[in-house]
C-alpha cells in the first residue's frame, strides 16, 4: 500500500491531568499488530468513546490515543484467509478504541477474530448508525424476545431512551410490534421519542421511586435499562410476574438498591448485557437481525453525521447531556 499516513483524532495528556483532542496525521506503521488493516469509512460516537476522549483510565490506560470503539469500512490488507482486500467489514467491541487505536482514524489494524463481514442489505453507514449502541440495543431486544416476552404480554419500558442504546431499543421494539414507554432525559425530547415509535413518554422522576417499597405496581412486561441505580431498581420492582429486564449501562449509577422480592415473589429475571465479549455466533445472529427483520426504515431520524472536525462538539454535547440519538463520523476518503 502506498499511503503512509492517515488523519485521526488524537487525545493527548497535558499537564495537570488535562486532555486535549486534536486532528493529527499519524503513521500507518504505528498502528498495533493485527492481520487485518481496514480503511475506515464510518465510525460512531458512543458513551465509552466520550470516557476515552476525556482521559478515563478505566477505558483507556495509555495516551496519546485515538478513540472510536466502532468502525466500518473496507479491508485494505489482510493476512487472514477469512478476509481479502476490498471486503466490506464491521469492527466493534473487543479492545477497539479502548487501548487499541480506534475508528476515529482513517485506518485501524486489528486481529481478524474481531472482524465481522458486512451483512447483506446493510451499508457501512447504516451499520454505524447502529454501531455498538445499536448492537447493544438489538442484543437487549434479542434477549427479551428469546426469554419469551411477546408483544401481547404488555408494555416495555426503556430508560435512557434519548441516548444511543435507548433510542435504537425504542425503534427496534416498535418495529417488532411491542408497545414502548420511553423515559425522557433532562431535555424535553418527547416529540422525538414519539416520532421514533414510543407510545408514551415519562420523566426520569416518574420512572424513579425513592420510597423504598420492596415491590411496586406491576406496570411492564419487560424493560431495557441503560442507567442503573434507582431507575433500574424501580423498573425491576414494577415488572409484572415472569417478566424480564435487561441491564447494560451505568450512566446514572453502578449501584442497584434492591431487594429479592421481585425475583422470588414475581419470578422476574434480570439479564446482563455485555456486547464487548458477546461470542461471535451470537454477534453474527444479532447483526443479521439488524440487517433484516429489525432494519429500521427511518434511521435518519436518529442520526447526525459529522466529519472528524465536527466530533469535538458532539462529544461535548454528551458531556452536557444535550445529545440525542446517534452521531456517526464520516472519515475522509
Ligand atoms: N454493556 C454493554 O455492552 C454496553 C454497550 C453500549 C453501551 N453501554 C452503556 O449503556 C449506557 C448508555 O450508553 P449510550 O451510548 O446510549 O449513552 P448516551 O447516548 O450518552 O445516552 C445516555 C442516556 O442516559 C441518560 N442519562 C445520562 N445521565 C443520566 C442520569 N444521571 N440519570 C438518568 N439518565 C441519564 C441520557 O439522557 P439525558 O442526558 O438527556 O438526561 C441519555 O438518554 C452507558 O452506560 C454505556 O456505557 C453498555
GROMACS .gro file of C-alpha atoms and ligand atoms in nm:
model
  381
    1UNK     CA    1   0.000   0.000   0.000
    2UNK     CA    2   0.139   0.340  -0.096
    3UNK     CA    3  -0.034   0.552   0.167
    4UNK     CA    4   0.189   0.601   0.474
    5UNK     CA    5  -0.006   0.846   0.689
    6UNK     CA    6  -0.369   0.898   0.788
    7UNK     CA    7  -0.587   1.153   0.964
    8UNK     CA    8  -0.710   1.072   1.314
    9UNK     CA    9  -0.839   1.230   1.631
   10UNK     CA   10  -0.561   1.205   1.888
   11UNK     CA   11  -0.626   1.254   2.259
   12UNK     CA   12  -0.312   1.369   2.440
   13UNK     CA   13  -0.249   1.413   2.812
   14UNK     CA   14  -0.108   1.756   2.904
   15UNK     CA   15  -0.005   1.897   3.242
   16UNK     CA   16  -0.244   1.892   3.539
   17UNK     CA   17  -0.433   1.589   3.413
   18UNK     CA   18  -0.577   1.788   3.119
   19UNK     CA   19  -0.663   1.601   2.799
   20UNK     CA   20  -0.678   1.767   2.458
   21UNK     CA   21  -0.833   1.633   2.138
   22UNK     CA   22  -0.678   1.724   1.803
   23UNK     CA   23  -0.694   1.601   1.446
   24UNK     CA   24  -0.342   1.492   1.352
   25UNK     CA   25  -0.154   1.299   1.083
   26UNK     CA   26  -0.047   0.957   1.207
   27UNK     CA   27   0.173   0.683   1.057
   28UNK     CA   28   0.007   0.361   0.946
   29UNK     CA   29   0.322   0.178   1.067
   30UNK     CA   30   0.243   0.293   1.422
   31UNK     CA   31  -0.086   0.102   1.432
   32UNK     CA   32  -0.084  -0.208   1.655
   33UNK     CA   33  -0.021  -0.564   1.537
   34UNK     CA   34  -0.306  -0.744   1.363
   35UNK     CA   35  -0.374  -0.945   1.050
   36UNK     CA   36  -0.638  -0.712   0.901
   37UNK     CA   37  -0.586  -0.347   0.805
   38UNK     CA   38  -0.916  -0.166   0.748
   39UNK     CA   39  -0.973   0.167   0.575
   40UNK     CA   40  -1.248   0.315   0.787
   41UNK     CA   41  -1.538   0.482   0.607
   42UNK     CA   42  -1.762   0.549   0.906
   43UNK     CA   43  -1.735   0.533   1.282
   44UNK     CA   44  -1.986   0.631   1.551
   45UNK     CA   45  -1.990   0.804   1.886
   46UNK     CA   46  -2.068   0.604   2.199
   47UNK     CA   47  -2.066   0.691   2.568
   48UNK     CA   48  -1.746   0.487   2.609
   49UNK     CA   49  -1.574   0.699   2.342
   50UNK     CA   50  -1.654   1.007   2.544
   51UNK     CA   51  -1.493   0.849   2.851
   52UNK     CA   52  -1.184   0.762   2.645
   53UNK     CA   53  -1.174   1.114   2.498
   54UNK     CA   54  -1.171   1.279   2.841
   55UNK     CA   55  -0.898   1.061   2.988
   56UNK     CA   56  -1.095   0.799   3.180
   57UNK     CA   57  -0.831   0.538   3.276
   58UNK     CA   58  -1.098   0.273   3.329
   59UNK     CA   59  -1.144   0.279   2.949
   60UNK     CA   60  -0.804   0.391   2.813
   61UNK     CA   61  -0.484   0.345   3.009
   62UNK     CA   62  -0.226   0.499   2.775
   63UNK     CA   63  -0.228   0.830   2.588
   64UNK     CA   64  -0.178   0.966   2.319
   65UNK     CA   65  -0.469   0.761   2.191
   66UNK     CA   66  -0.723   0.752   1.906
   67UNK     CA   67  -1.068   0.658   2.042
   68UNK     CA   68  -1.356   0.504   1.846
   69UNK     CA   69  -1.498   0.169   1.958
   70UNK     CA   70  -1.679   0.131   1.623
   71UNK     CA   71  -1.557   0.117   1.265
   72UNK     CA   72  -1.699   0.014   0.930
   73UNK     CA   73  -1.505   0.019   0.607
   74UNK     CA   74  -1.307  -0.179   0.353
   75UNK     CA   75  -1.025  -0.426   0.409
   76UNK     CA   76  -0.705  -0.265   0.277
   77UNK     CA   77  -0.468  -0.553   0.358
   78UNK     CA   78  -0.527  -0.897   0.506
   79UNK     CA   79  -0.307  -1.184   0.617
   80UNK     CA   80  -0.616  -1.378   0.721
   81UNK     CA   81  -0.776  -1.641   0.497
   82UNK     CA   82  -1.118  -1.518   0.612
   83UNK     CA   83  -1.088  -1.168   0.462
   84UNK     CA   84  -0.947  -1.019   0.145
   85UNK     CA   85  -0.872  -0.665   0.029
   86UNK     CA   86  -1.193  -0.495  -0.078
   87UNK     CA   87  -1.426  -0.679   0.165
   88UNK     CA   88  -1.674  -0.453   0.347
   89UNK     CA   89  -1.647  -0.517   0.720
   90UNK     CA   90  -1.763  -0.403   1.064
   91UNK     CA   91  -1.533  -0.394   1.367
   92UNK     CA   92  -1.686  -0.324   1.708
   93UNK     CA   93  -1.619  -0.434   2.066
   94UNK     CA   94  -1.317  -0.628   2.200
   95UNK     CA   95  -1.045  -0.369   2.262
   96UNK     CA   96  -1.107  -0.140   1.964
   97UNK     CA   97  -1.089   0.226   2.066
   98UNK     CA   98  -1.007   0.140   2.426
   99UNK     CA   99  -0.635   0.055   2.426
  100UNK     CA  100  -0.625  -0.029   2.055
  101UNK     CA  101  -0.624   0.266   1.814
  102UNK     CA  102  -0.989   0.312   1.714
  103UNK     CA  103  -1.234   0.421   1.450
  104UNK     CA  104  -1.179   0.797   1.489
  105UNK     CA  105  -0.892   0.747   1.242
  106UNK     CA  106  -0.887   0.660   0.872
  107UNK     CA  107  -0.718   0.325   0.939
  108UNK     CA  108  -0.737   0.054   1.207
  109UNK     CA  109  -0.534  -0.266   1.231
  110UNK     CA  110  -0.698  -0.549   1.427
  111UNK     CA  111  -0.699  -0.928   1.472
  112UNK     CA  112  -0.928  -1.099   1.220
  113UNK     CA  113  -1.121  -1.256   1.511
  114UNK     CA  114  -1.268  -0.909   1.578
  115UNK     CA  115  -1.391  -0.857   1.222
  116UNK     CA  116  -1.747  -0.917   1.100
  117UNK     CA  117  -1.829  -0.934   0.727
  118UNK     CA  118  -2.081  -0.665   0.640
  119UNK     CA  119  -2.419  -0.844   0.630
  120UNK     CA  120  -2.612  -0.826   0.304
  121UNK     CA  121  -2.864  -0.540   0.298
  122UNK     CA  122  -2.654  -0.321   0.529
  123UNK     CA  123  -2.416  -0.043   0.420
  124UNK     CA  124  -2.113   0.075   0.622
  125UNK     CA  125  -2.301   0.397   0.701
  126UNK     CA  126  -2.614   0.212   0.819
  127UNK     CA  127  -2.407  -0.028   1.027
  128UNK     CA  128  -2.252   0.267   1.210
  129UNK     CA  129  -2.590   0.429   1.279
  130UNK     CA  130  -2.635   0.116   1.487
  131UNK     CA  131  -2.271   0.080   1.599
  132UNK     CA  132  -2.204  -0.057   1.948
  133UNK     CA  133  -2.502   0.131   2.093
  134UNK     CA  134  -2.741  -0.014   1.835
  135UNK     CA  135  -2.585  -0.358   1.857
  136UNK     CA  136  -2.634  -0.347   2.235
  137UNK     CA  137  -2.995  -0.235   2.191
  138UNK     CA  138  -3.053  -0.520   1.944
  139UNK     CA  139  -2.884  -0.771   2.177
  140UNK     CA  140  -3.109  -0.649   2.461
  141UNK     CA  141  -3.423  -0.691   2.250
  142UNK     CA  142  -3.296  -1.031   2.133
  143UNK     CA  143  -3.263  -1.143   2.496
  144UNK     CA  144  -3.616  -1.026   2.588
  145UNK     CA  145  -3.766  -1.199   2.283
  146UNK     CA  146  -3.561  -1.514   2.343
  147UNK     CA  147  -3.677  -1.513   2.706
  148UNK     CA  148  -4.034  -1.532   2.581
  149UNK     CA  149  -4.171  -1.181   2.619
  150UNK     CA  150  -4.419  -1.127   2.337
  151UNK     CA  151  -4.596  -0.804   2.234
  152UNK     CA  152  -4.933  -0.923   2.370
  153UNK     CA  153  -4.794  -0.960   2.725
  154UNK     CA  154  -4.778  -0.586   2.788
  155UNK     CA  155  -4.572  -0.271   2.754
  156UNK     CA  156  -4.192  -0.245   2.760
  157UNK     CA  157  -4.017   0.036   2.950
  158UNK     CA  158  -3.693   0.179   2.803
  159UNK     CA  159  -3.474   0.409   3.014
  160UNK     CA  160  -3.213   0.646   2.871
  161UNK     CA  161  -3.440   0.649   2.567
  162UNK     CA  162  -3.298   0.966   2.415
  163UNK     CA  163  -2.949   0.809   2.414
  164UNK     CA  164  -2.783   0.582   2.160
  165UNK     CA  165  -2.879   0.245   2.310
  166UNK     CA  166  -3.220   0.367   2.428
  167UNK     CA  167  -3.334   0.534   2.105
  168UNK     CA  168  -3.244   0.229   1.897
  169UNK     CA  169  -3.409  -0.003   2.152
  170UNK     CA  170  -3.731   0.203   2.124
  171UNK     CA  171  -3.712   0.186   1.743
  172UNK     CA  172  -3.644  -0.190   1.722
  173UNK     CA  173  -3.908  -0.281   1.980
  174UNK     CA  174  -4.165  -0.071   1.793
  175UNK     CA  175  -4.069  -0.233   1.464
  176UNK     CA  176  -4.105  -0.577   1.629
  177UNK     CA  177  -4.462  -0.491   1.737
  178UNK     CA  178  -4.409  -0.401   2.104
  179UNK     CA  179  -4.575  -0.107   2.277
  180UNK     CA  180  -4.296   0.105   2.424
  181UNK     CA  181  -4.293   0.354   2.708
  182UNK     CA  182  -3.982   0.573   2.693
  183UNK     CA  183  -3.808   0.753   2.979
  184UNK     CA  184  -3.714   1.105   2.867
  185UNK     CA  185  -3.384   1.269   2.971
  186UNK     CA  186  -3.329   1.614   3.129
  187UNK     CA  187  -3.401   1.793   2.799
  188UNK     CA  188  -3.764   1.761   2.680
  189UNK     CA  189  -3.741   1.524   2.382
  190UNK     CA  190  -4.098   1.396   2.398
  191UNK     CA  191  -4.170   1.472   2.030
  192UNK     CA  192  -3.853   1.291   1.919
  193UNK     CA  193  -3.938   0.986   2.131
  194UNK     CA  194  -4.295   0.969   1.998
  195UNK     CA  195  -4.163   1.011   1.643
  196UNK     CA  196  -3.928   0.712   1.676
  197UNK     CA  197  -4.216   0.495   1.795
  198UNK     CA  198  -4.275   0.533   2.171
  199UNK     CA  199  -4.645   0.512   2.263
  200UNK     CA  200  -4.593   0.712   2.581
  201UNK     CA  201  -4.313   0.918   2.734
  202UNK     CA  202  -4.249   0.952   3.109
  203UNK     CA  203  -3.999   1.164   3.301
  204UNK     CA  204  -3.696   1.044   3.498
  205UNK     CA  205  -3.887   1.141   3.815
  206UNK     CA  206  -4.188   0.925   3.718
  207UNK     CA  207  -3.951   0.637   3.646
  208UNK     CA  208  -3.774   0.669   3.983
  209UNK     CA  209  -3.926   0.556   4.312
  210UNK     CA  210  -3.722   0.652   4.615
  211UNK     CA  211  -3.984   0.537   4.868
  212UNK     CA  212  -3.802   0.213   4.947
  213UNK     CA  213  -4.107  -0.014   4.898
  214UNK     CA  214  -3.998  -0.372   4.823
  215UNK     CA  215  -4.243  -0.407   4.532
  216UNK     CA  216  -4.436  -0.158   4.317
  217UNK     CA  217  -4.746  -0.180   4.098
  218UNK     CA  218  -4.695  -0.423   3.808
  219UNK     CA  219  -4.673  -0.197   3.503
  220UNK     CA  220  -4.439  -0.350   3.245
  221UNK     CA  221  -4.395  -0.688   3.074
  222UNK     CA  222  -4.030  -0.608   3.023
  223UNK     CA  223  -3.769  -0.339   3.046
  224UNK     CA  224  -3.445  -0.225   2.885
  225UNK     CA  225  -3.226  -0.022   3.119
  226UNK     CA  226  -2.915   0.180   3.036
  227UNK     CA  227  -2.896   0.389   3.354
  228UNK     CA  228  -2.855   0.163   3.660
  229UNK     CA  229  -2.922   0.281   4.017
  230UNK     CA  230  -3.271   0.376   4.133
  231UNK     CA  231  -3.421   0.381   3.782
  232UNK     CA  232  -3.320   0.017   3.726
  233UNK     CA  233  -3.436  -0.081   4.076
  234UNK     CA  234  -3.772   0.090   4.018
  235UNK     CA  235  -3.807  -0.083   3.681
  236UNK     CA  236  -3.742  -0.428   3.831
  237UNK     CA  237  -3.991  -0.366   4.114
  238UNK     CA  238  -4.256  -0.265   3.854
  239UNK     CA  239  -4.224  -0.566   3.623
  240UNK     CA  240  -4.523  -0.798   3.608
  241UNK     CA  241  -4.497  -1.165   3.702
  242UNK     CA  242  -4.247  -1.363   3.494
  243UNK     CA  243  -4.129  -1.055   3.307
  244UNK     CA  244  -3.767  -0.964   3.242
  245UNK     CA  245  -3.531  -0.669   3.239
  246UNK     CA  246  -3.202  -0.620   3.057
  247UNK     CA  247  -2.925  -0.413   3.212
  248UNK     CA  248  -2.635  -0.275   3.008
  249UNK     CA  249  -2.529   0.063   3.144
  250UNK     CA  250  -2.437   0.276   3.439
  251UNK     CA  251  -2.470   0.638   3.322
  252UNK     CA  252  -2.675   0.711   3.635
  253UNK     CA  253  -2.513   0.481   3.888
  254UNK     CA  254  -2.335   0.148   3.921
  255UNK     CA  255  -2.535   0.071   4.236
  256UNK     CA  256  -2.854  -0.132   4.244
  257UNK     CA  257  -3.057  -0.053   4.558
  258UNK     CA  258  -3.284  -0.357   4.550
  259UNK     CA  259  -3.426  -0.648   4.749
  260UNK     CA  260  -3.500  -1.005   4.642
  261UNK     CA  261  -3.884  -0.981   4.631
  262UNK     CA  262  -3.926  -0.905   4.257
  263UNK     CA  263  -3.727  -1.224   4.192
  264UNK     CA  264  -3.884  -1.457   4.449
  265UNK     CA  265  -4.245  -1.328   4.452
  266UNK     CA  266  -4.286  -1.238   4.083
  267UNK     CA  267  -4.027  -1.455   3.909
  268UNK     CA  268  -3.873  -1.150   3.745
  269UNK     CA  269  -3.546  -1.215   3.558
  270UNK     CA  270  -3.259  -0.969   3.530
  271UNK     CA  271  -3.049  -1.022   3.217
  272UNK     CA  272  -2.699  -0.878   3.193
  273UNK     CA  273  -2.587  -0.746   2.855
  274UNK     CA  274  -2.218  -0.737   2.760
  275UNK     CA  275  -2.177  -0.653   2.393
  276UNK     CA  276  -1.798  -0.638   2.420
  277UNK     CA  277  -1.750  -1.008   2.488
  278UNK     CA  278  -2.059  -1.127   2.300
  279UNK     CA  279  -1.949  -1.456   2.133
  280UNK     CA  280  -1.909  -1.442   1.753
  281UNK     CA  281  -2.201  -1.678   1.668
  282UNK     CA  282  -2.443  -1.459   1.868
  283UNK     CA  283  -2.279  -1.144   1.727
  284UNK     CA  284  -2.346  -1.264   1.372
  285UNK     CA  285  -2.707  -1.354   1.458
  286UNK     CA  286  -2.772  -1.008   1.602
  287UNK     CA  287  -2.609  -0.824   1.305
  288UNK     CA  288  -2.822  -1.038   1.077
  289UNK     CA  289  -3.138  -0.932   1.264
  290UNK     CA  290  -3.025  -0.568   1.236
  291UNK     CA  291  -2.978  -0.604   0.860
  292UNK     CA  292  -3.310  -0.780   0.802
  293UNK     CA  293  -3.607  -0.815   1.044
  294UNK     CA  294  -3.502  -0.514   1.252
  295UNK     CA  295  -3.380  -0.293   0.970
  296UNK     CA  296  -3.514   0.049   1.056
  297UNK     CA  297  -3.679   0.244   0.773
  298UNK     CA  298  -3.639   0.577   0.946
  299UNK     CA  299  -3.275   0.558   1.053
  300UNK     CA  300  -3.213   0.921   0.955
  301UNK     CA  301  -3.446   1.035   1.235
  302UNK     CA  302  -3.188   0.903   1.481
  303UNK     CA  303  -2.879   1.025   1.303
  304UNK     CA  304  -2.645   1.322   1.299
  305UNK     CA  305  -2.347   1.285   1.064
  306UNK     CA  306  -2.022   1.474   1.130
  307UNK     CA  307  -1.668   1.479   0.994
  308UNK     CA  308  -1.365   1.428   1.221
  309UNK     CA  309  -1.360   1.807   1.269
  310UNK     CA  310  -1.719   1.808   1.396
  311UNK     CA  311  -1.664   1.533   1.650
  312UNK     CA  312  -1.541   1.750   1.939
  313UNK     CA  313  -1.869   1.937   1.953
  314UNK     CA  314  -2.073   1.614   1.966
  315UNK     CA  315  -1.852   1.479   2.249
  316UNK     CA  316  -1.922   1.798   2.442
  317UNK     CA  317  -2.298   1.759   2.386
  318UNK     CA  318  -2.290   1.415   2.551
  319UNK     CA  319  -2.095   1.561   2.843
  320UNK     CA  320  -2.356   1.838   2.876
  321UNK     CA  321  -2.643   1.582   2.846
  322UNK     CA  322  -2.774   1.761   2.536
  323UNK     CA  323  -2.704   1.485   2.283
  324UNK     CA  324  -2.978   1.267   2.138
  325UNK     CA  325  -2.989   0.965   1.909
  326UNK     CA  326  -2.676   0.859   1.724
  327UNK     CA  327  -2.379   1.055   1.592
  328UNK     CA  328  -2.192   0.893   1.307
  329UNK     CA  329  -1.849   1.004   1.191
  330UNK     CA  330  -1.757   1.015   0.822
  331UNK     CA  331  -1.383   0.965   0.774
  332UNK     CA  332  -1.207   1.146   0.488
  333UNK     CA  333  -1.184   0.943   0.160
  334LIG     N1  334  -2.295  -0.341   2.834
  334LIG     C1  335  -2.270  -0.308   2.709
  334LIG     O1  336  -2.235  -0.392   2.627
  334LIG     C2  337  -2.287  -0.167   2.665
  334LIG     C3  338  -2.279  -0.131   2.530
  334LIG     C4  339  -2.307   0.002   2.492
  334LIG     C5  340  -2.335   0.096   2.591
  334LIG     N2  341  -2.336   0.058   2.720
  334LIG     C6  342  -2.367   0.151   2.827
  334LIG     O2  343  -2.501   0.193   2.813
  334LIG     C7  344  -2.512   0.324   2.866
  334LIG     C8  345  -2.581   0.414   2.762
  334LIG     O3  346  -2.495   0.427   2.650
  334LIG     P1  347  -2.535   0.523   2.530
  334LIG     O4  348  -2.430   0.508   2.426
  334LIG     O5  349  -2.678   0.503   2.496
  334LIG     O6  350  -2.518   0.667   2.601
  334LIG     P2  351  -2.580   0.807   2.560
  334LIG     O7  352  -2.608   0.812   2.413
  334LIG     O8  353  -2.494   0.910   2.621
  334LIG     O9  354  -2.722   0.806   2.633
  334LIG     C9  355  -2.733   0.808   2.773
  334LIG    C10  356  -2.879   0.823   2.812
  334LIG    O10  357  -2.887   0.823   2.954
  334LIG    C11  358  -2.947   0.943   3.002
  334LIG     N3  359  -2.874   0.985   3.122
  334LIG    C12  360  -2.747   1.033   3.130
  334LIG     N4  361  -2.713   1.052   3.258
  334LIG    C13  362  -2.822   1.019   3.332
  334LIG    C14  363  -2.850   1.019   3.472
  334LIG     N5  364  -2.758   1.055   3.562
  334LIG     N6  365  -2.972   0.979   3.512
  334LIG    C15  366  -3.066   0.939   3.423
  334LIG     N7  367  -3.045   0.939   3.289
  334LIG    C16  368  -2.924   0.977   3.245
  334LIG    C17  369  -2.931   1.042   2.888
  334LIG    O11  370  -3.036   1.134   2.893
  334LIG     P3  371  -3.012   1.288   2.926
  334LIG    O12  372  -2.866   1.310   2.928
  334LIG    O13  373  -3.081   1.362   2.816
  334LIG    O14  374  -3.077   1.308   3.057
  334LIG    C18  375  -2.943   0.952   2.767
  334LIG    O15  376  -3.078   0.926   2.740
  334LIG    C19  377  -2.371   0.367   2.907
  334LIG    O16  378  -2.351   0.339   3.043
  334LIG    C20  379  -2.284   0.277   2.823
  334LIG    O17  380  -2.155   0.259   2.878
  334LIG    C21  381  -2.312  -0.071   2.758
   0.00000   0.00000   0.00000
